[in-house]
XYZ file of C-alpha atoms in Angstrom:
601
model
C -41.860 24.416 2.511
C -45.201 26.181 2.377
C -48.611 25.098 3.718
C -51.887 26.559 2.578
C -54.013 27.810 5.492
C -57.677 28.833 5.467
C -58.171 32.188 7.176
C -61.241 33.710 8.679
C -61.625 37.376 9.692
C -64.368 38.138 12.219
C -67.655 36.528 11.324
C -67.054 36.879 7.659
C -65.298 34.202 5.670
C -62.587 34.993 3.190
C -64.317 33.157 0.340
C -61.538 30.620 -0.051
C -58.801 33.179 0.099
C -55.560 31.758 1.401
C -51.847 32.420 1.751
C -48.769 30.177 1.719
C -46.818 30.728 4.924
C -43.380 29.571 5.943
C -43.374 27.188 8.926
C -42.911 27.330 11.836
C -44.418 30.734 12.398
C -46.106 32.322 15.395
C -49.695 33.291 14.855
C -49.878 37.076 14.406
C -52.471 39.049 16.362
C -55.972 38.973 14.959
C -56.743 42.232 13.222
C -60.211 43.219 11.996
C -61.485 45.765 9.557
C -59.437 44.525 6.675
C -60.403 45.139 3.137
C -61.119 41.989 1.218
C -59.503 41.263 -2.087
C -56.277 43.129 -1.382
C -52.800 41.999 -0.421
C -50.247 44.498 0.763
C -46.883 43.866 -0.874
C -44.874 44.808 2.139
C -42.624 43.163 4.718
C -44.307 42.293 8.019
C -42.621 41.287 11.248
C -43.081 37.779 12.563
C -41.508 35.558 15.202
C -39.318 32.671 14.120
C -37.832 29.908 16.263
C -34.487 28.219 15.646
C -34.914 24.644 16.799
C -31.175 23.963 16.635
C -30.376 26.533 19.266
C -33.736 27.000 20.953
C -33.620 30.797 20.663
C -36.467 32.913 19.387
C -35.972 36.044 17.348
C -38.007 38.614 15.571
C -37.503 38.581 11.835
C -38.991 39.949 8.686
C -39.803 38.187 5.451
C -42.055 39.031 2.497
C -45.409 37.305 2.718
C -46.336 35.218 -0.286
C -50.024 35.499 -1.071
C -52.286 34.073 -3.681
C -56.003 33.563 -4.243
C -57.893 36.569 -2.913
C -54.604 37.915 -1.486
C -55.465 38.767 2.078
C -52.863 41.032 3.671
C -50.645 39.223 6.196
C -51.621 41.614 9.039
C -55.244 40.555 8.642
C -54.796 36.909 9.570
C -57.238 35.544 12.076
C -57.280 32.114 13.711
C -55.408 29.211 12.086
C -57.459 26.128 11.456
C -54.303 23.895 11.507
C -51.172 24.118 13.648
C -47.943 22.140 13.783
C -48.193 19.372 16.360
C -44.471 19.316 17.171
C -44.384 22.811 18.662
C -46.031 22.688 22.144
C -46.239 26.450 22.553
C -48.255 27.025 19.387
C -51.649 27.246 21.087
C -50.669 30.013 23.515
C -48.534 32.199 21.265
C -51.259 34.830 21.037
C -51.229 35.308 24.799
C -48.192 37.575 24.737
C -45.729 37.096 27.607
C -46.988 33.581 28.391
C -46.249 32.501 24.836
C -42.770 33.983 24.985
C -42.061 32.216 28.266
C -43.185 28.908 26.782
C -40.944 29.385 23.784
C -38.044 30.210 26.073
C -38.559 27.123 28.234
C -38.928 24.953 25.154
C -35.708 26.382 23.719
C -33.878 25.626 26.958
C -35.046 22.013 26.791
C -33.866 21.699 23.204
C -30.442 23.069 24.130
C -30.194 20.745 27.126
C -31.036 17.601 25.165
C -28.675 18.641 22.371
C -25.882 19.084 24.908
C -26.580 15.697 26.504
C -26.566 14.006 23.089
C -23.296 15.674 22.095
C -21.729 14.765 25.454
C -22.662 11.129 24.993
C -21.117 11.103 21.519
C -17.904 12.718 22.773
C -17.762 10.313 25.709
C -18.237 7.344 23.377
C -15.514 8.638 21.062
C -13.127 9.163 23.986
C -13.818 5.677 25.307
C -13.084 4.211 21.871
C -9.842 6.166 21.624
C -8.600 5.030 25.042
C -9.555 1.449 24.215
C -7.650 1.626 20.931
C -4.683 3.282 22.584
C -4.514 0.415 25.066
C -4.763 -2.182 22.285
C -2.067 -0.552 20.153
C 0.243 0.097 23.095
C 0.003 -3.514 24.290
C 0.698 -4.758 20.767
C 3.709 -2.448 20.451
C 5.115 -3.631 23.801
C 4.708 -7.283 22.857
C 6.357 -6.631 19.474
C 9.436 -4.994 20.952
C 12.835 -6.319 19.884
C 15.118 -4.290 22.040
C 18.851 -4.127 21.503
C 20.915 -5.301 18.556
C 22.724 -8.577 19.062
C 26.277 -9.059 17.862
C 25.202 -11.768 15.417
C 22.442 -9.699 13.754
C 24.437 -9.605 10.515
C 25.047 -13.348 10.508
C 22.831 -15.284 8.112
C 20.672 -17.920 9.779
C 19.210 -21.071 8.271
C 16.164 -19.405 6.652
C 16.186 -16.153 4.654
C 12.893 -14.203 4.604
C 12.876 -11.534 1.884
C 10.079 -9.136 2.897
C 9.305 -7.608 -0.494
C 7.693 -4.180 -0.212
C 5.884 -3.643 -3.560
C 7.540 -1.395 -6.147
C 10.960 -1.271 -4.496
C 12.899 -3.406 -6.983
C 12.682 -6.589 -4.928
C 11.743 -8.714 -7.925
C 15.094 -7.827 -9.500
C 16.907 -9.110 -6.427
C 14.809 -12.260 -6.514
C 15.682 -13.126 -10.114
C 19.167 -11.715 -10.451
C 20.580 -12.483 -7.007
C 18.652 -15.037 -5.005
C 17.937 -17.417 -7.864
C 21.631 -17.428 -8.695
C 22.672 -18.524 -5.212
C 19.682 -20.623 -4.117
C 18.484 -23.768 -5.892
C 14.826 -24.339 -6.687
C 14.881 -27.114 -4.084
C 15.813 -24.541 -1.443
C 12.854 -22.282 -2.197
C 9.944 -22.738 0.177
C 6.645 -23.888 -1.375
C 4.511 -20.964 -2.564
C 7.513 -18.797 -1.867
C 6.671 -15.793 -4.028
C 3.162 -14.896 -2.900
C 1.883 -18.105 -4.397
C -1.527 -17.838 -2.728
C 0.015 -17.320 0.726
C 2.977 -19.077 2.289
C 2.702 -22.751 3.139
C 5.458 -23.975 5.509
C 4.929 -27.604 4.537
C 8.547 -28.088 3.549
C 10.642 -27.934 6.722
C 14.036 -27.809 4.992
C 13.376 -24.802 2.742
C 15.847 -21.957 3.077
C 14.324 -19.073 1.085
C 11.001 -17.230 1.418
C 10.388 -14.267 -0.905
C 6.962 -12.731 -0.550
C 4.774 -9.629 -0.378
C 3.364 -10.985 2.880
C 3.985 -8.666 5.810
C 6.057 -9.260 8.923
C 3.224 -11.236 10.561
C 4.470 -14.174 8.463
C 7.151 -14.550 11.133
C 4.454 -16.113 13.314
C 4.650 -19.160 10.997
C 8.457 -19.267 10.781
C 11.103 -20.393 13.281
C 12.062 -16.944 14.533
C 15.411 -17.935 16.047
C 16.441 -19.544 12.753
C 15.226 -16.802 10.383
C 17.029 -13.753 8.997
C 15.001 -10.960 7.387
C 15.995 -8.614 4.562
C 14.045 -5.900 2.778
C 14.334 -2.871 0.476
C 12.665 0.498 0.994
C 11.959 3.289 -1.462
C 11.267 7.000 -1.236
C 7.531 7.123 -0.365
C 6.583 9.611 -3.082
C 8.313 7.573 -5.786
C 6.737 4.386 -4.456
C 3.239 5.886 -4.722
C 3.978 7.011 -8.281
C 5.236 3.548 -9.208
C 2.235 1.835 -7.599
C -0.146 4.054 -9.567
C 1.718 3.467 -12.828
C 1.915 -0.305 -12.408
C -1.786 -0.536 -11.518
C -2.656 1.301 -14.738
C -0.169 -0.750 -16.753
C -1.551 -4.138 -15.681
C -5.191 -3.036 -15.860
C -4.689 -1.651 -19.379
C -3.784 -5.124 -20.670
C -7.447 -6.085 -20.384
C -8.702 -3.280 -22.634
C -8.478 -5.600 -25.644
C -11.813 -6.940 -24.397
C -15.080 -5.218 -25.304
C -16.303 -5.218 -21.685
C -15.697 -6.607 -18.211
C -18.011 -9.547 -18.841
C -15.676 -10.743 -21.567
C -12.731 -10.427 -19.162
C -14.490 -12.592 -16.586
C -15.394 -15.223 -19.150
C -11.818 -15.451 -20.382
C -10.517 -15.723 -16.820
C -12.805 -18.647 -16.109
C -11.516 -20.416 -19.230
C -7.803 -19.843 -18.663
C -7.278 -19.924 -14.893
C -8.308 -23.592 -14.309
C -5.944 -24.761 -17.067
C -2.936 -22.865 -15.752
C -0.855 -23.786 -12.731
C 0.770 -20.384 -12.709
C -0.144 -17.558 -10.354
C -1.556 -14.343 -11.745
C -0.844 -10.806 -10.632
C -4.480 -10.772 -9.578
C -3.665 -13.439 -6.981
C -0.989 -11.327 -5.342
C -1.330 -8.735 -2.605
C -1.760 -5.783 -3.119
C -2.434 -6.142 -6.845
C -5.423 -8.407 -6.283
C -7.139 -5.275 -4.905
C -5.568 -2.485 -6.942
C -5.680 -3.966 -10.455
C -9.415 -4.898 -10.501
C -10.237 -1.463 -9.097
C -8.192 0.273 -11.809
C -9.457 -2.103 -14.506
C -13.071 -1.314 -13.717
C -12.277 2.397 -13.806
C -10.551 2.128 -17.216
C -13.549 0.365 -18.752
C -15.922 2.966 -17.279
C -13.897 5.832 -18.747
C -13.679 4.140 -22.123
C -17.464 3.758 -22.167
C -17.856 7.420 -21.183
C -15.565 8.500 -24.024
C -17.641 6.574 -26.525
C -20.750 8.364 -25.249
C -19.006 11.750 -25.424
C -19.274 12.434 -21.713
C -15.615 13.346 -21.162
C -13.385 16.066 -22.517
C -11.176 15.492 -25.525
C -7.701 14.080 -24.957
C -6.071 16.990 -26.778
C -6.940 19.240 -23.839
C -4.542 17.360 -21.546
C -0.759 17.592 -21.351
C -0.157 15.951 -17.963
C -0.284 12.111 -18.204
C -1.095 11.999 -14.498
C -4.228 14.087 -15.017
C -5.923 12.651 -18.123
C -9.339 11.956 -16.684
C -10.811 10.989 -20.044
C -8.343 8.087 -20.295
C -7.335 7.020 -16.790
C -8.016 7.837 -13.181
C -6.058 11.021 -12.346
C -3.341 10.669 -9.760
C -5.010 13.114 -7.371
C -8.165 10.963 -7.398
C -6.124 7.806 -6.955
C -4.348 8.965 -3.806
C -7.578 10.193 -2.189
C -9.607 7.051 -2.769
C -10.402 4.922 0.327
C -8.672 1.926 -1.314
C -5.429 3.895 -1.541
C -5.757 4.955 2.088
C -6.297 1.342 3.116
C -3.495 -0.280 1.116
C -0.979 2.193 -0.320
C -0.409 5.087 2.063
C 2.153 4.263 4.749
C 2.198 0.798 3.188
C 5.877 0.139 3.899
C 5.480 0.941 7.595
C 2.407 -1.247 7.956
C 4.070 -4.088 6.042
C 7.233 -4.061 8.134
C 5.101 -3.768 11.282
C 2.907 -6.673 10.130
C -0.350 -4.701 9.950
C -1.491 -4.856 6.318
C -4.953 -6.096 5.400
C -3.118 -9.275 4.364
C -1.825 -10.083 7.858
C -1.856 -13.584 9.299
C -2.804 -12.836 12.906
C -6.206 -11.719 14.190
C -4.527 -9.276 16.549
C -2.947 -7.511 13.582
C -6.340 -6.672 12.101
C -7.607 -5.262 15.418
C -4.542 -3.056 15.838
C -4.745 -1.961 12.218
C -8.397 -0.974 12.624
C -7.582 1.170 15.671
C -4.704 2.953 13.934
C -6.872 3.626 10.887
C -9.569 5.163 13.085
C -7.079 7.140 15.178
C -4.059 8.096 13.014
C -2.394 9.770 15.990
C -1.641 6.250 17.268
C 0.538 5.674 14.207
C 3.715 6.577 16.106
C 3.467 3.251 17.956
C 3.438 1.421 14.627
C 6.358 3.473 13.352
C 8.522 2.632 16.362
C 7.846 -1.102 15.967
C 8.734 -0.907 12.261
C 11.978 0.952 13.044
C 13.055 -1.655 15.590
C 12.353 -4.453 13.147
C 14.498 -2.787 10.519
C 17.282 -2.567 13.100
C 17.195 -6.342 13.517
C 17.305 -7.182 9.813
C 20.460 -8.576 8.297
C 20.177 -6.192 5.337
C 18.132 -3.077 4.435
C 18.516 -1.783 0.877
C 17.445 1.481 -0.754
C 15.945 1.587 -4.232
C 17.464 5.002 -4.916
C 20.964 3.675 -4.058
C 20.639 0.814 -6.506
C 24.270 0.063 -7.355
C 25.557 0.459 -3.807
C 22.650 -1.569 -2.427
C 23.315 -4.418 -4.851
C 27.013 -4.553 -3.968
C 26.181 -4.450 -0.287
C 23.661 -7.281 -0.690
C 26.247 -9.432 -2.456
C 28.773 -8.879 0.338
C 26.464 -9.037 3.365
C 24.083 -11.767 2.189
C 25.419 -13.382 -0.976
C 28.781 -14.366 0.499
C 27.134 -16.102 3.462
C 24.585 -17.904 1.275
C 27.388 -19.242 -0.907
C 29.235 -20.481 2.155
C 26.134 -22.261 3.441
C 25.264 -23.683 0.034
C 28.648 -25.305 -0.365
C 28.299 -27.076 2.968
C 24.864 -28.419 1.995
C 25.491 -28.886 -1.709
C 25.456 -32.675 -1.739
C 22.206 -32.823 0.237
C 20.400 -30.455 -2.127
C 21.642 -32.323 -5.185
C 20.140 -35.523 -3.811
C 16.796 -33.777 -3.059
C 16.660 -32.307 -6.553
C 17.287 -35.734 -8.098
C 14.745 -37.609 -5.976
C 11.943 -35.011 -5.953
C 10.895 -32.527 -8.614
C 9.158 -29.381 -7.480
C 5.851 -28.581 -9.248
C 6.027 -25.683 -11.647
C 4.990 -22.677 -9.618
C 5.437 -20.057 -12.285
C 4.167 -16.618 -11.553
C 2.640 -15.000 -14.597
C -0.304 -12.933 -15.556
C -2.565 -15.735 -16.725
C -5.174 -13.343 -18.022
C -2.558 -11.235 -19.748
C -1.022 -14.331 -21.298
C -4.449 -15.131 -22.695
C -4.615 -11.636 -24.103
C -1.311 -12.201 -25.876
C -2.778 -15.282 -27.528
C -5.848 -13.335 -28.572
C -3.662 -10.671 -30.133
C -1.754 -13.312 -32.071
C 1.497 -12.901 -30.198
C 3.601 -15.675 -28.748
C 3.460 -15.986 -25.012
C 6.996 -15.546 -23.796
C 7.717 -16.624 -20.268
C 10.096 -13.710 -19.948
C 7.094 -11.416 -20.134
C 5.663 -12.914 -16.988
C 5.422 -10.792 -13.903
C 7.694 -13.341 -12.241
C 9.049 -16.114 -14.451
C 8.974 -19.780 -13.635
C 10.802 -20.966 -10.572
C 12.269 -23.868 -12.547
C 15.306 -21.738 -13.295
C 18.668 -22.817 -14.551
C 21.080 -23.722 -11.791
C 24.274 -21.657 -11.994
C 27.656 -23.262 -11.349
C 27.844 -22.361 -7.653
C 31.025 -24.341 -7.131
C 32.968 -21.513 -8.808
C 30.774 -18.650 -7.580
C 32.387 -15.685 -5.849
C 31.030 -12.316 -4.786
C 32.673 -10.700 -7.795
C 31.271 -13.299 -10.173
C 27.837 -12.879 -8.548
C 27.886 -9.143 -9.271
C 28.805 -9.803 -12.914
C 25.866 -12.202 -13.269
C 23.595 -9.654 -11.579
C 24.518 -6.849 -13.976
C 23.829 -9.041 -17.015
C 20.553 -10.294 -15.586
C 19.214 -6.880 -14.620
C 19.988 -5.458 -18.049
C 17.938 -8.178 -19.719
C 15.134 -7.890 -17.178
C 14.812 -4.142 -17.643
C 14.508 -4.503 -21.414
C 11.711 -7.039 -20.991
C 9.895 -4.837 -18.486
C 10.212 -1.747 -20.679
C 8.864 -3.596 -23.715
C 5.869 -4.923 -21.859
C 5.150 -1.548 -20.284
C 5.177 0.157 -23.680
C 2.714 -2.365 -25.105
C 0.337 -1.954 -22.179
C 0.334 1.842 -22.139
C -0.437 2.005 -25.867
C -3.993 1.044 -24.917
C -4.351 4.236 -22.857
C -2.346 6.518 -25.149
C -1.397 9.342 -25.012
C -0.849 8.618 -21.312
C 2.836 7.776 -21.057
C 4.505 7.676 -17.660
C 8.138 8.654 -17.139
C 10.370 10.376 -14.631
C 10.262 13.483 -16.778
C 6.466 13.421 -16.859
C 6.375 13.296 -13.059
C 7.819 16.801 -13.033
C 4.504 18.087 -14.420
C 2.573 16.949 -11.336
C 1.539 19.989 -9.238
C 3.468 20.619 -6.031
C 0.223 20.455 -4.034
C -0.275 16.812 -5.101
C 3.308 15.922 -4.152
C 2.872 17.577 -0.771
C -0.342 15.672 -0.198
C 1.386 12.366 -1.000
C 4.082 13.183 1.553
C 1.462 14.094 4.143
C -0.546 10.911 3.560
C 2.669 8.860 3.884
C 4.178 10.632 6.872
C 4.992 7.346 8.637
C 6.755 6.001 5.544
C 8.740 9.233 5.247
C 10.079 8.761 8.771
C 10.732 5.052 8.259
C 12.676 5.793 5.077
C 14.883 8.270 6.967
C 15.580 5.556 9.515
C 16.421 3.097 6.733
C 18.915 5.601 5.323
C 20.720 5.670 8.682
C 20.818 1.867 8.743
C 22.193 1.899 5.197
C 25.057 4.134 6.304
C 25.839 1.773 9.206
C 25.914 -1.176 6.814
C 28.397 0.635 4.584
C 30.637 1.314 7.570
C 30.419 -2.344 8.576
C 31.602 -3.465 5.125
C 34.479 -0.975 5.174
C 35.491 -2.134 8.641
C 35.348 -5.771 7.534
C 37.638 -4.960 4.603
C 40.128 -3.252 6.911
C 40.068 -6.237 9.260
C 40.762 -8.502 6.310
C 43.813 -6.499 5.299
C 45.185 -6.327 8.837
C 44.326 -9.921 9.701
C 47.193 -12.185 10.698
C 45.086 -15.285 10.343
C 46.189 -16.935 7.062
C 42.930 -18.871 6.800
C 40.892 -15.660 6.964
C 43.218 -14.040 4.475
C 42.782 -16.965 2.120
C 39.000 -16.994 2.551
C 38.592 -13.266 2.033
C 36.312 -12.371 4.913
C 35.079 -13.015 8.412
C 32.265 -15.411 7.543
C 34.448 -18.503 7.619
C 36.305 -20.406 4.961
C 34.246 -22.290 2.365
C 35.342 -25.931 1.960
C 36.354 -25.515 -1.674
C 38.912 -22.888 -0.718
C 40.348 -25.165 1.921
C 40.738 -27.870 -0.711
C 42.789 -25.507 -2.865
C 45.532 -25.578 -0.226
C 46.284 -29.281 -0.933
C 47.239 -28.914 -4.629
C 49.209 -25.771 -3.812
C 51.231 -27.659 -1.237
C 51.733 -30.520 -3.724
C 53.071 -28.090 -6.337
C 55.451 -26.581 -3.789
C 56.708 -30.071 -2.848
C 57.243 -31.030 -6.508
C 59.145 -27.832 -7.224
C 61.331 -28.462 -4.176
C 62.030 -32.045 -5.245
C 62.783 -30.899 -8.793
C 65.287 -28.300 -7.590
C 66.919 -30.761 -5.180
C 67.217 -33.400 -7.892
C 68.812 -30.889 -10.261
C 71.432 -29.947 -7.703
C 72.377 -33.584 -7.052
C 72.722 -34.238 -10.789
C 75.050 -31.300 -11.169
C 77.223 -32.571 -8.310
C 77.488 -36.048 -9.892
C 78.532 -34.549 -13.231
C 81.233 -32.527 -11.527
């Protein structure tokens, strides 16, 4: 920045001549006998001061002159001086001026050092405070040792559904085949947060994190979950956010979306995706971005679609993946999401303490190892841990470890549940995309409940009296086939609105290795937790194999008849009576035949 100074030389005035000088600058010695009306185009030495470091140094810079162009060496007294530089008035006194500048520089350095020290001290104090908070939380959350009955199903089953792991498939194709609607807890599937108002419920399936256990009877609750490779989970989260947000592009603008929501939501008793964590944060964020990019395309501000071949980097249509993973929202909700959910530290947690611990770990990522250890121990105490990548094996394992025990419990309580279902009808707590359903009506299509994110909980009750583990797996395979077709159809319809973006496993191969590496780095806790889950998965497989061997070698006829170590369901015990009756009748028939033959002889 330049300031125009008026210069006088001797007793003569410069007739308004002036020069623009860079500040701050030490006044050069007064030199007389200068020709007026000239300006030497040369470089003159001057003294500059660095206020950051406090050091002075001689430097050279071309003088910029205008007006009558007085040469820089001819400057006399300044009529104006900077007020912030205390040594300005004595700079012309030689050594005294230099000493003043030196002392002033020392003061600047000292105060800068004190300020920096205070900041470092404050940061260190905050770190030690957070370390204490996180460590105390981790100690209080410890569940040391694995009890012998860890694999025994308790009265209440809590399915901790980590988003985009395939948990919804288990909910529809397994749990709803072995649990009645009367056994589902109110607001069970993220229906605006869990409400434990029904004391006799036996199934909770939710995206809520582990802090929900603070509202459940811990000694009577078994927990199950499914984990997925962290990179694939981030891909799936990104794709689903785009898919759901794209359904709203039938509207001309966001105002129209809001107006439609206000019309439809009060009339519907169903729960929208926008009510569910984490989609209530991710979908509106992505929806707003899609509308902004569409508006930019119409104004010609973005490149043409033809220039793009990677569906994960089509910035004219959708938010590129590399932008998505680096956004603060993704850091807050998605990255290391499985670890934080199992540890009970999401931004959806129930306890105040959880939010404090979460805040400390977010500020100081190096404290994340405490969170990881808590999450690992909690996995160790779960009755079942599945892996999305091991789909078939996981499903079979779930049927044997969980399904068999649920069936045994259901038979014992079957009469009670039938009476509850007859006397009290649960309100329809369907889970569907209300806004999306409205869009279907606008487009002239019929709203099919099967297209809902999670269909109505008033499901058909299967014939559990004849249910076996083998029969359960058959039902599961049929159900999942139908569910996948519905999901694929809906996905195709949604992505047409952001064409040519089309996500697939093959398309993921086009994502640069640097982006994949960054996803792994940002999800380092989830990577370690997934490795731990793989070890648990192997132990579960060994347990099932060992149980099968025990069944074969068992000398207990009741266990042999019941087919496992979880006890004998009542209906199997009842089968013994008709078998004995048949044996008795056959014996009587044979005895009677022999007597008749003797009489004839």
